[in-house]
Tab-separated table of C-alpha atoms in Angstrom:
chain	number	residue	atom	x	y	z
A	1	MET	CA	-13.429	-0.710	3.839
A	2	GLY	CA	-16.344	-2.636	2.341
A	3	LEU	CA	-16.706	-0.101	-0.470
A	4	GLU	CA	-14.974	-2.073	-3.242
A	5	ASN	CA	-17.571	-1.158	-5.874
A	6	GLN	CA	-17.519	2.549	-5.134
A	7	ALA	CA	-15.226	5.321	-6.296
A	8	PHE	CA	-11.678	5.071	-4.981
A	9	SER	CA	-12.067	8.351	-3.085
A	10	ASP	CA	-14.903	6.779	-1.092
A	11	GLN	CA	-12.922	3.590	-0.493
A	12	VAL	CA	-9.967	5.420	1.086
A	13	ASN	CA	-11.852	8.185	2.891
A	14	LEU	CA	-10.881	7.834	6.553
A	15	ASP	CA	-14.200	9.352	7.613
A	16	ASN	CA	-15.978	6.259	6.259
A	17	ILE	CA	-14.292	3.983	8.803
A	18	GLN	CA	-16.529	2.824	11.633
A	19	TYR	CA	-14.531	2.905	14.861
A	20	ASN	CA	-15.417	1.004	17.994
A	21	ARG	CA	-15.555	3.737	20.610
A	22	ASN	CA	-15.488	1.194	23.443
A	23	SER	CA	-12.269	-0.541	22.384
A	24	HIS	CA	-8.914	-0.383	24.167
A	25	TRP	CA	-7.494	1.641	21.301
A	26	GLU	CA	-7.541	5.417	21.570
A	27	ARG	CA	-6.847	8.038	18.960
A	28	SER	CA	-3.789	10.065	19.940
A	29	GLN	CA	-3.213	13.503	18.427
A	30	LYS	CA	-0.981	14.929	21.149
A	31	PRO	CA	2.286	13.589	22.600
A	32	ASP	CA	2.101	11.777	25.911
A	33	PRO	CA	3.747	13.472	28.932
A	34	GLY	CA	7.504	13.094	28.631
A	35	GLU	CA	7.468	12.726	24.841
A	36	GLU	CA	7.309	16.419	23.949
A	37	GLU	CA	11.058	16.873	23.472
A	38	SER	CA	11.371	13.753	21.348
A	39	LEU	CA	8.509	14.902	19.125
A	40	TYR	CA	10.115	18.342	18.850
A	41	ASN	CA	13.340	16.717	17.618
A	42	GLU	CA	11.430	14.668	15.062
A	43	LYS	CA	9.504	17.570	13.632
A	44	ASN	CA	12.636	19.668	13.348
A	45	TYR	CA	14.325	16.822	11.526
A	46	TYR	CA	11.684	16.571	8.789
A	47	TYR	CA	10.494	19.260	6.391
A	48	THR	CA	7.204	20.796	7.494
A	49	PHE	CA	5.399	19.663	4.331
A	50	VAL	CA	6.088	16.050	5.386
A	51	HIS	CA	4.375	16.458	8.778
A	52	ASN	CA	0.860	15.959	7.393
A	53	ILE	CA	1.545	12.308	6.543
A	54	LEU	CA	3.723	11.592	9.603
A	55	TYR	CA	1.577	13.056	12.380
A	56	ASP	CA	-2.116	12.931	13.188
A	57	GLU	CA	-2.718	16.473	14.389
A	58	GLU	CA	-6.025	17.987	15.437
A	59	HIS	CA	-6.004	20.906	13.036
A	60	SER	CA	-4.435	19.239	10.012
A	61	PRO	CA	-6.476	20.222	6.920
A	62	LEU	CA	-5.490	17.189	4.824
A	63	ASN	CA	-6.739	14.282	6.987
A	64	LEU	CA	-4.089	11.845	5.695
A	65	ILE	CA	-3.560	9.748	8.826
A	66	HIS	CA	-5.465	8.519	11.871
A	67	HIS	CA	-3.139	7.428	14.693
A	68	PHE	CA	-4.274	5.042	17.443
A	69	GLU	CA	-2.417	3.733	20.478
A	70	ARG	CA	-3.211	0.784	22.708
A	71	LYS	CA	-4.096	1.919	26.231
A	72	GLU	CA	-2.750	-0.939	28.365
A	73	PRO	CA	1.017	-0.585	27.624
A	74	LYS	CA	0.828	3.000	28.872
A	75	LEU	CA	-0.476	1.785	32.225
A	76	SER	CA	1.458	-1.431	32.810
A	77	ASN	CA	4.920	-2.930	32.306
A	78	HIS	CA	3.532	-6.461	32.511
A	79	ILE	CA	2.351	-6.955	28.956
A	80	TYR	CA	4.429	-9.565	27.178
A	81	TYR	CA	5.079	-10.876	23.689
A	82	TYR	CA	6.113	-14.553	23.801
A	83	ILE	CA	7.884	-16.347	20.956
A	84	LYS	CA	8.285	-20.125	21.269
A	85	LYS	CA	11.055	-21.458	19.072
A	86	LYS	CA	11.292	-25.130	18.201
A	87	GLU	CA	13.822	-27.049	20.334
A	88	ARG	CA	14.086	-24.224	22.879
A	89	ASN	CA	12.586	-25.079	26.235
A	90	ASN	CA	11.360	-21.644	27.238
A	91	PRO	CA	9.784	-19.046	24.944
A	92	TYR	CA	11.459	-15.705	24.393
A	93	LYS	CA	9.749	-13.120	26.567
A	94	LEU	CA	9.662	-9.500	25.398
A	95	ILE	CA	8.026	-6.521	27.085
A	96	VAL	CA	5.364	-4.759	25.008
A	97	ASP	CA	6.311	-1.104	25.374
A	98	ALA	CA	3.686	0.198	22.924
A	99	MET	CA	1.281	-0.866	20.186
A	100	ASN	CA	0.076	1.512	17.478
A	101	ILE	CA	-2.244	1.423	14.489
A	102	ASN	CA	-1.929	4.048	11.769
A	103	LEU	CA	-4.587	4.247	9.052
A	104	TYR	CA	-3.778	6.250	5.921
A	105	ALA	CA	-5.911	7.978	3.300
A	106	THR	CA	-4.635	5.661	0.565
A	107	GLY	CA	-6.452	2.576	1.834
A	108	VAL	CA	-3.514	1.117	3.785
A	109	GLY	CA	-2.796	0.670	7.477
A	110	PHE	CA	0.202	-0.004	9.697
A	111	LEU	CA	0.206	-2.072	12.919
A	112	SER	CA	3.342	-1.609	15.057
A	113	PHE	CA	4.666	-3.510	18.072
A	114	TYR	CA	7.344	-1.793	20.181
A	115	LEU	CA	9.109	-4.575	22.088
A	116	LYS	CA	11.930	-4.513	24.646
A	117	ASN	CA	14.302	-7.341	25.434
A	118	GLU	CA	15.571	-6.744	28.982
A	119	ASP	CA	16.363	-10.359	29.865
A	120	CYS	CA	20.136	-10.944	29.825
A	121	THR	CA	19.579	-14.708	29.455
A	122	GLN	CA	18.168	-14.174	25.939
A	123	ASN	CA	20.555	-11.506	24.735
A	124	SER	CA	23.213	-13.488	22.884
A	125	PRO	CA	23.857	-12.808	19.184
A	126	GLU	CA	22.039	-16.018	18.233
A	127	ASP	CA	19.097	-15.155	20.478
A	128	ILE	CA	18.704	-11.790	18.761
A	129	LEU	CA	18.643	-13.479	15.352
A	130	ALA	CA	16.004	-15.963	16.515
A	131	ILE	CA	13.800	-13.300	18.102
A	132	ASN	CA	13.849	-11.217	14.932
A	133	GLN	CA	13.273	-14.187	12.629
A	134	TYR	CA	10.435	-15.937	14.481
A	135	GLY	CA	8.838	-12.893	16.057
A	136	ARG	CA	8.066	-11.292	12.719
A	137	ARG	CA	6.283	-14.283	11.142
A	138	ILE	CA	2.510	-13.748	11.146
A	139	MET	CA	1.645	-16.474	8.643
A	140	PRO	CA	3.317	-19.643	7.330
A	141	PRO	CA	5.343	-18.928	4.165
A	142	PHE	CA	5.074	-22.606	3.167
A	143	PHE	CA	2.268	-24.891	4.232
A	144	ASN	CA	4.511	-27.764	5.280
A	145	ASP	CA	6.144	-25.398	7.763
A	146	THR	CA	3.029	-25.761	9.915
A	147	ARG	CA	4.562	-29.191	10.621
A	148	LEU	CA	8.318	-28.570	10.290
A	149	ARG	CA	8.510	-25.162	12.051
A	150	ASN	CA	11.693	-24.106	10.286
A	151	GLU	CA	10.432	-20.624	9.371
A	152	ILE	CA	7.699	-20.017	11.927
A	153	SER	CA	7.573	-20.338	15.694
A	154	GLU	CA	5.655	-22.991	17.577
A	155	TYR	CA	3.461	-20.195	18.822
A	156	ILE	CA	3.269	-16.436	19.438
A	157	ARG	CA	1.338	-15.266	22.475
A	158	ILE	CA	0.521	-11.781	23.758
A	159	GLU	CA	-0.515	-11.553	27.411
A	160	GLY	CA	-1.732	-8.690	29.561
A	161	LEU	CA	-4.043	-6.867	27.148
A	162	ASN	CA	-7.475	-6.401	28.677
A	163	GLN	CA	-7.135	-9.762	30.455
A	164	THR	CA	-7.235	-11.389	27.023
A	165	VAL	CA	-4.646	-13.779	25.601
A	166	TYR	CA	-3.860	-13.384	21.915
A	167	PHE	CA	-2.510	-16.714	20.745
A	168	GLU	CA	-1.427	-18.127	17.382
A	169	ASP	CA	0.119	-21.558	16.839
A	170	PHE	CA	-0.658	-21.675	13.080
A	171	LYS	CA	-2.343	-25.084	13.432
A	172	SER	CA	-5.686	-23.850	12.100
A	173	TYR	CA	-4.256	-23.017	8.665
A	174	THR	CA	-5.465	-25.045	5.669
A	175	PRO	CA	-4.083	-25.124	2.112
A	176	TYR	CA	-6.864	-22.668	1.194
A	177	ASP	CA	-5.755	-19.977	3.665
A	178	SER	CA	-3.064	-18.316	1.575
A	179	TRP	CA	-2.275	-14.687	2.432
A	180	GLN	CA	-4.249	-14.845	5.654
A	181	PRO	CA	-2.528	-13.097	8.587
A	182	SER	CA	-2.464	-14.476	12.097
A	183	SER	CA	-5.863	-14.599	13.794
A	184	SER	CA	-4.432	-12.599	16.698
A	185	ILE	CA	-3.384	-9.822	14.301
A	186	LYS	CA	-6.876	-9.713	12.829
A	187	LYS	CA	-8.405	-9.690	16.288
A	188	LEU	CA	-6.305	-6.737	17.430
A	189	ILE	CA	-7.300	-4.679	14.379
A	190	CYS	CA	-10.964	-5.666	14.442
A	191	GLU	CA	-11.233	-4.494	18.037
A	192	LEU	CA	-10.701	-0.974	16.692
A	193	VAL	CA	-12.674	-1.022	13.447
A	194	THR	CA	-15.754	-2.904	12.282
A	195	ASN	CA	-15.863	-2.345	8.525
A	196	LEU	CA	-12.295	-2.898	7.305
A	197	SER	CA	-11.159	-5.562	4.889
A	198	ILE	CA	-7.782	-6.797	6.192
A	199	ASP	CA	-5.374	-8.061	3.542
A	200	PRO	CA	-1.560	-8.248	3.761
A	201	ILE	CA	-0.193	-6.212	0.882
A	202	ILE	CA	3.606	-6.085	1.097
A	203	ASP	CA	4.890	-9.311	2.634
A	204	ASP	CA	4.012	-12.340	4.738
A	205	ARG	CA	6.421	-11.071	7.402
A	206	MET	CA	6.470	-8.012	9.602
A	207	PHE	CA	9.086	-5.375	8.859
A	208	VAL	CA	11.782	-5.457	11.563
A	209	ALA	CA	13.437	-2.351	13.017
A	210	THR	CA	15.955	-3.492	15.634
A	211	TRP	CA	19.010	-2.193	17.491
A	212	TYR	CA	21.533	-4.320	19.345
A	213	LYS	CA	24.360	-3.347	21.714
A	214	ASN	CA	27.264	-5.796	21.770
A	215	ASN	CA	30.853	-4.792	22.480
A	216	GLN	CA	32.391	-7.960	21.109
A	217	LEU	CA	30.657	-7.613	17.752
A	218	SER	CA	31.216	-3.858	17.468
A	219	GLN	CA	34.960	-4.289	18.064
A	220	GLN	CA	35.154	-6.503	14.985
A	221	PHE	CA	34.107	-3.736	12.596
A	222	THR	CA	35.045	-0.470	14.335
A	223	ASN	CA	38.647	-0.432	13.112
A	224	ASN	CA	38.164	-2.699	10.114
A	225	ALA	CA	36.314	-1.024	7.251
A	226	LYS	CA	36.113	-4.298	5.302
A	227	ALA	CA	34.887	-6.527	8.110
A	228	TYR	CA	31.208	-6.308	7.208
A	229	PHE	CA	31.658	-7.577	3.624
A	230	ASP	CA	34.899	-9.598	3.743
A	231	SER	CA	33.955	-13.259	3.357
A	232	GLN	CA	37.116	-14.245	5.242
A	233	ASP	CA	35.993	-12.284	8.293
A	234	PRO	CA	33.550	-14.157	10.589
A	235	PHE	CA	31.774	-10.894	11.349
A	236	SER	CA	30.468	-10.580	7.772
A	237	ASP	CA	28.431	-13.772	8.125
A	238	TYR	CA	26.765	-12.577	11.315
A	239	TRP	CA	26.197	-9.113	9.893
A	240	TYR	CA	24.485	-10.624	6.844
A	241	ARG	CA	22.174	-12.713	9.024
A	242	PHE	CA	21.427	-9.758	11.305
A	243	LEU	CA	20.744	-7.400	8.403
A	244	PHE	CA	18.592	-9.784	6.362
A	245	ILE	CA	16.865	-11.404	9.382
A	246	ASP	CA	18.197	-14.918	8.765
A	247	GLY	CA	17.702	-17.041	11.850
A	248	SER	CA	20.051	-19.947	11.264
A	249	ASN	CA	22.159	-19.671	8.107
A	250	ALA	CA	22.867	-16.886	5.648
A	251	THR	CA	20.478	-17.210	2.715
A	252	CYS	CA	23.178	-16.259	0.229
A	253	GLN	CA	25.884	-18.863	-0.368
A	254	ASN	CA	27.845	-17.115	-3.099
A	255	GLU	CA	30.744	-14.950	-1.933
A	256	LYS	CA	30.567	-12.455	-4.792
A	257	MET	CA	26.821	-11.928	-4.525
A	258	LYS	CA	26.996	-11.804	-0.734
A	259	LYS	CA	29.645	-9.085	-0.864
A	260	GLU	CA	27.591	-7.069	-3.360
A	261	LEU	CA	24.479	-7.320	-1.195
A	262	LEU	CA	26.317	-6.307	1.964
A	263	GLU	CA	27.924	-3.301	0.277
A	264	GLU	CA	24.590	-2.232	-1.183
A	265	HIS	CA	22.551	-2.591	2.015
A	266	THR	CA	25.045	-1.400	4.662
A	267	TYR	CA	25.149	2.227	5.775
A	268	TYR	CA	28.635	2.725	7.201
A	269	ARG	CA	28.982	6.503	7.742
A	270	TRP	CA	29.629	6.051	11.502
A	271	GLN	CA	31.576	2.771	11.326
A	272	GLN	CA	34.636	4.082	13.201
A	273	TRP	CA	32.358	5.298	15.970
A	274	SER	CA	31.104	1.717	16.477
A	275	SER	CA	27.787	2.265	14.675
A	276	LEU	CA	26.728	0.199	11.695
A	277	TYR	CA	23.317	0.479	10.052
A	278	GLY	CA	21.699	-1.966	7.669
A	279	ILE	CA	18.705	-1.418	5.389
A	280	SER	CA	16.764	-3.969	3.359
A	281	LYS	CA	13.225	-4.252	2.022
A	282	TYR	CA	12.144	-5.964	5.237
A	283	SER	CA	14.518	-4.589	7.876
A	284	LEU	CA	16.206	-1.558	9.401
A	285	VAL	CA	18.965	-2.623	11.813
A	286	TYR	CA	21.513	-0.872	14.016
A	287	LEU	CA	24.523	-2.607	15.612
A	288	THR	CA	26.617	-0.687	18.137
A	289	ASN	CA	28.432	-0.988	21.480
A	290	ASN	CA	27.292	-0.647	25.074
A	291	GLU	CA	28.725	2.863	25.386
A	292	VAL	CA	26.602	4.378	22.637
A	293	PRO	CA	24.872	7.631	23.733
A	294	ASP	CA	21.192	7.177	24.585
A	295	TYR	CA	20.147	9.871	22.139
A	296	LEU	CA	21.397	7.766	19.194
A	297	ILE	CA	19.159	4.903	20.268
A	298	GLU	CA	16.278	7.358	20.619
A	299	TYR	CA	16.916	8.716	17.131
A	300	PHE	CA	16.794	5.183	15.745
A	301	GLN	CA	13.568	4.343	17.579
A	302	THR	CA	11.823	7.555	16.549
A	303	ILE	CA	13.243	9.424	13.561
A	304	TYR	CA	14.624	6.504	11.556
A	305	ALA	CA	11.815	4.098	12.433
A	306	ARG	CA	9.265	6.698	11.326
A	307	MET	CA	11.213	7.210	8.111
A	308	ALA	CA	11.023	3.474	7.412
A	309	GLU	CA	7.284	3.503	8.104
A	310	LEU	CA	6.779	6.362	5.640
A	311	VAL	CA	8.586	4.460	2.882
A	312	LEU	CA	6.580	1.300	3.640
A	313	VAL	CA	3.352	3.309	3.462
A	314	GLN	CA	4.464	4.711	0.107
A	315	ARG	CA	5.217	1.196	-1.147
A	316	ALA	CA	1.964	-0.277	0.155
A	317	SER	CA	0.003	2.627	-1.334
A	318	MET	CA	1.544	1.967	-4.746
A	319	LEU	CA	0.401	-1.652	-4.551
A	320	ARG	CA	-3.049	-0.451	-3.470
A	321	PHE	CA	-3.265	1.826	-6.510
A	322	SER	CA	-2.041	-0.947	-8.792
A	323	GLY	CA	-4.701	-3.298	-7.414
A	324	GLU	CA	-7.429	-0.712	-8.009
A	325	ILE	CA	-6.200	-0.189	-11.568
A	326	THR	CA	-6.577	-3.924	-12.164
A	327	LYS	CA	-10.140	-3.868	-10.781
A	328	VAL	CA	-11.201	-0.874	-12.829
A	329	SER	CA	-9.678	-2.236	-16.037
A	330	GLN	CA	-11.926	-5.314	-15.667
A	331	LEU	CA	-15.055	-3.136	-15.755
A	332	SER	CA	-14.834	-2.365	-19.479
A	333	ASN	CA	-18.230	-3.980	-20.183
A	334	GLN	CA	-20.023	-1.800	-17.672
A	335	ASP	CA	-21.507	1.632	-18.165
A	336	VAL	CA	-18.829	3.905	-19.587
A	337	GLU	CA	-19.913	6.863	-17.468
A	338	ALA	CA	-19.674	4.818	-14.240
A	339	VAL	CA	-16.229	3.477	-15.175
A	340	SER	CA	-15.096	6.968	-16.128
A	341	LYS	CA	-16.095	8.276	-12.697
A	342	ARG	CA	-14.045	5.547	-10.993
A	343	VAL	CA	-11.028	6.330	-13.145
A	344	SER	CA	-11.347	10.048	-12.425
A	345	SER	CA	-11.557	9.333	-8.710
A	346	LEU	CA	-8.522	7.034	-8.886
A	347	TYR	CA	-6.538	9.609	-10.828
A	348	LYS	CA	-7.446	12.333	-8.331
A	349	GLU	CA	-6.253	10.231	-5.374
A	350	TYR	CA	-3.068	9.297	-7.215
A	351	ILE	CA	-2.243	12.961	-7.796
A	352	ARG	CA	-2.772	13.577	-4.089
A	353	PHE	CA	-0.487	10.649	-3.268
A	354	VAL	CA	2.303	11.979	-5.483
A	355	ASN	CA	2.022	15.500	-4.090
A	356	GLN	CA	1.413	14.810	-0.393
A	357	ILE	CA	2.879	11.379	0.408
A	358	TYR	CA	5.500	10.341	-2.133
A	359	PHE	CA	8.390	12.756	-1.548
A	360	ARG	CA	11.775	12.799	-3.263
A	361	GLU	CA	13.347	14.314	-0.147
A	362	ILE	CA	12.045	14.630	3.397
A	363	THR	CA	14.875	16.251	5.373
A	364	ALA	CA	17.846	18.549	4.968
A	365	GLN	CA	20.050	16.347	7.187
A	366	ASP	CA	22.765	14.469	5.264
A	367	GLN	CA	22.302	11.189	7.110
A	368	GLY	CA	18.533	11.399	6.675
A	369	ILE	CA	18.889	12.044	2.944
A	370	GLU	CA	21.273	9.107	2.545
A	371	MET	CA	19.158	6.670	4.564
A	372	TYR	CA	15.935	7.739	2.837
A	373	ASN	CA	17.549	7.243	-0.562
A	374	LYS	CA	18.845	3.836	0.500
A	375	LEU	CA	15.392	2.808	1.707
A	376	HIS	CA	13.933	3.908	-1.617
A	377	SER	CA	16.636	2.016	-3.465
A	378	CYS	CA	16.161	-1.198	-1.471
A	379	LEU	CA	12.419	-1.161	-2.104
A	380	GLN	CA	12.932	-0.162	-5.779
A	381	MET	CA	10.621	2.799	-5.355
A	382	GLU	CA	11.756	4.706	-8.445
A	383	SER	CA	10.985	1.853	-10.817
A	384	TYR	CA	7.630	1.154	-9.108
A	385	ILE	CA	6.476	4.765	-9.276
A	386	LYS	CA	7.506	4.897	-12.935
A	387	ASP	CA	5.538	1.727	-13.685
A	388	LEU	CA	2.540	3.039	-11.768
A	389	ASP	CA	2.637	6.292	-13.730
A	390	GLY	CA	2.508	4.213	-16.901
A	391	GLU	CA	-0.411	2.087	-15.633
A	392	ILE	CA	-2.415	5.163	-14.648
A	393	GLU	CA	-1.740	6.851	-17.991
A	394	GLU	CA	-2.675	3.753	-20.003
A	395	LEU	CA	-5.934	3.387	-18.054
A	396	HIS	CA	-6.711	7.061	-18.583
A	397	GLN	CA	-6.094	6.742	-22.323
A	398	TYR	CA	-8.230	3.596	-22.479
A	399	ILE	CA	-11.158	5.299	-20.739
A	400	SER	CA	-10.744	8.340	-22.991
A	401	LEU	CA	-10.970	6.018	-25.997
A	402	MET	CA	-14.120	4.423	-24.576
A	403	GLU	CA	-15.662	7.852	-24.021
A	404	ASP	CA	-14.770	8.891	-27.592
A	405	ARG	CA	-16.372	5.738	-28.960
A	406	GLU	CA	-19.479	6.362	-26.870
A	407	ARG	CA	-19.681	9.940	-28.175
A	408	ASN	CA	-19.182	8.675	-31.733
A	409	LYS	CA	-22.026	6.192	-31.291
A	410	LYS	CA	-24.352	8.963	-30.166
A	411	ALA	CA	-23.229	11.207	-33.024
A	412	SER	CA	-23.707	8.318	-35.473
A	413	LEU	CA	-27.248	7.780	-34.186
A	414	LEU	CA	-28.066	11.441	-34.725
A	415	ASN	CA	-26.585	11.250	-38.237
A	416	ASP	CA	-28.707	8.176	-38.974
A	417	ILE	CA	-31.838	9.966	-37.861
A	418	ALA	CA	-30.931	12.981	-39.982
A	419	THR	CA	-30.176	10.740	-42.974
A	420	LEU	CA	-33.480	8.924	-42.574
A	421	PHE	CA	-35.558	12.083	-42.419
A	422	LEU	CA	-33.655	14.001	-45.087
A	423	PRO	CA	-35.727	12.644	-48.050
A	424	ILE	CA	-38.926	13.300	-46.139
A	425	THR	CA	-37.831	16.843	-45.397
A	426	VAL	CA	-36.781	17.521	-48.997
A	427	ILE	CA	-39.952	16.082	-50.556
A	428	THR	CA	-42.155	17.773	-48.012
A	429	GLY	CA	-40.421	21.072	-48.707
A	430	PHE	CA	-40.729	20.555	-52.440
A	431	TRP	CA	-44.297	19.339	-52.198
A	432	GLY	CA	-45.365	21.983	-49.723
A	433	MET	CA	-48.424	21.774	-47.625
A	434	ASN	CA	-50.753	20.957	-50.554
A	435	GLN	CA	-54.458	21.006	-50.127
A	436	ILE	CA	-56.571	17.885	-50.656
A	437	SER	CA	-57.919	19.318	-53.921
A	438	GLU	CA	-54.379	19.424	-55.323
A	439	VAL	CA	-53.786	15.771	-54.478
A	440	MET	CA	-56.944	14.370	-56.022
A	441	GLU	CA	-58.072	14.585	-59.661
A	442	GLU	CA	-61.622	15.589	-60.504
A	443	ASN	CA	-62.475	11.941	-61.175
A	444	GLY	CA	-61.401	11.041	-57.618
A	445	GLU	CA	-58.059	9.453	-58.531
A	446	LEU	CA	-54.636	10.509	-57.161
A	447	SER	CA	-52.905	13.139	-59.199
A	448	THR	CA	-49.881	12.189	-61.236
A	449	GLY	CA	-47.698	14.769	-59.416
A	450	PHE	CA	-48.589	13.371	-56.035
A	451	ILE	CA	-47.796	9.819	-57.171
A	452	ILE	CA	-44.397	10.874	-58.508
A	453	GLN	CA	-43.567	12.760	-55.318
A	454	SER	CA	-44.629	9.776	-53.191
A	455	LEU	CA	-42.426	7.431	-55.230
A	456	LEU	CA	-39.496	9.794	-54.822
A	457	LEU	CA	-40.125	9.856	-51.058
A	458	ILE	CA	-40.152	6.047	-50.857
A	459	ILE	CA	-37.015	5.727	-52.990
A	460	GLY	CA	-35.202	8.391	-50.946
A	461	THR	CA	-36.130	6.661	-47.694
A	462	LEU	CA	-34.893	3.303	-49.041
A	463	CYS	CA	-31.629	4.916	-50.125
A	464	ALA	CA	-31.203	6.438	-46.671
A	465	ILE	CA	-31.747	3.031	-45.051
A	466	CYS	CA	-29.128	1.484	-47.380
A	467	ILE	CA	-26.616	4.200	-46.483
A	468	ILE	CA	-27.184	3.632	-42.740
A	469	TYR	CA	-26.803	-0.151	-43.164
A	470	LYS	CA	-23.511	0.178	-45.077
A	471	ARG	CA	-22.179	2.614	-42.461
A	472	LYS	CA	-23.009	0.186	-39.647
A	473	ARG	CA	-21.238	-2.674	-41.452
A	474	LYS	CA	-18.083	-0.580	-41.765
A	475	LEU	CA	-18.146	0.067	-37.997
C-alpha cells in the first residue's frame, strides 16, 4: 500500500487504502436481491466466529475484509471472457457472471472471475481442460512460451466492461518482467485503488474452481470405486488432468506416484451418487452427471468456493508475514527502537491473524470438515504455520537481544561516568571544602597536604580511565 517503511499495522490497515469513488467497482455489504437464501445457507454452514473474515458486513467491529463487486455484470449478460488457444480457429467464449475484489487486513487481496460456459460447441471433455488450463494463465511461466504458446493462450480478452476492452497477448513481456501479472489484471485492480502495490504472492496462475456435468464420464466412476486411480482405467488419466488442470497430457508419468497423488487429492464421499471432488493447491474441481440437483452446484459455487478462498487467503497471508519478517530482519543496523516498534507491530498483527483468520475448524458439517482439512493438507498449511511461528519467535528473540545490548550499553556508559568521577568524589569528600588559606603556605607556596591530595586525585582519575579502557576492550 505504499507504506513499506512503516509499521506493519499501518501497511495492512484497510482504512489507509485510497479508493476511486468514480470507478465501476462498488463496495457490497448486503446481498443482492435473490441472493438472501443462498447467503443464509452459507452463514448457517460456517461457525459464527468465521463470519468476520468471510463477509464484509456494515457493523462488523473487526474490519478484516472489504468486498467489492463489478457493476456491469449485474446489469448485462453480454460481458465475455475470451480465451484464444493456439491451433484453434475460434476463441473460447465464456460469459462473465460476476467479478469481485476482496481486500484483507493482512495485506493481501483476491480478484475473482465467475465465468459460465453455456456454449454446447465448446463443452467436450477436452474443451473443459483447455479452458481451465489457458484461462487461468495471467503471466508466462517460461519466457520462451511467449513464442511457443504451449502453456499460455495466444490472448485473453474481456469485452463489455464500461465499453473498454481488456486485452493481453503477452507480447510485451521482456526477460526482466518476472512475476509481473497481466496488464489487464493490473488495470482492473487499479481502477478501484490508487495506492496499492500489486505483486503475485502464491502462484503465476489463477486458482481454478470448476464443476462439469458429463454423463459419460460420471458413469465410468459411479459404480467403480477404483476408476479414478486405476492406471488401467482410461478415466483415471482424464480425472488426473481435470483435477490438476493439465491441458494436454498428465504431468505425472509414473503409475505409482500418479496413483498416490490421485488417492491423496480426490474426495470420494459421494462417488456412488455420481459426484467426485478433487482438491489440489491450485484447483477445486467437481465432476458429476447431468441429473445432479441444482442445490449441489450452488453449494459448490458458494460454500465450497468460499472455503477455498479462505484457505488461499490464509496461505497468502503467511507468505506476506514471512516477507515482512525478511524485511525487518534486514534492518538490524538501524535504530533499535524503530526496529523494535516494527517487530511489535508485526507480532501484534500475527496474533490477530492466528486468532481471527487461521482457524483449525470452520464448520460442524462432516463434509466441510473433511474438505477443509484436505485443502489445508494440499497447501501444507500445518508445516507453514509451524515454520512461521518459528520465524516470528526467532525475530522476537533477536530484537530482545538487541534491546538488551542497547540497555547494557547505556548502563555501561553510566558505570563509566561513575567510575571516572569516583576518585574526584572521594578526594573532594576527604579534602572538604577547604579555604584558600588552608591551601597556601604563609610563604605563598602550595601546602604539602594539598599537593598530596592533588596527586592522589590525578592517579585515581588515571586508574579510572584504565579500568574503563580495559572494560571496553573486553566488550
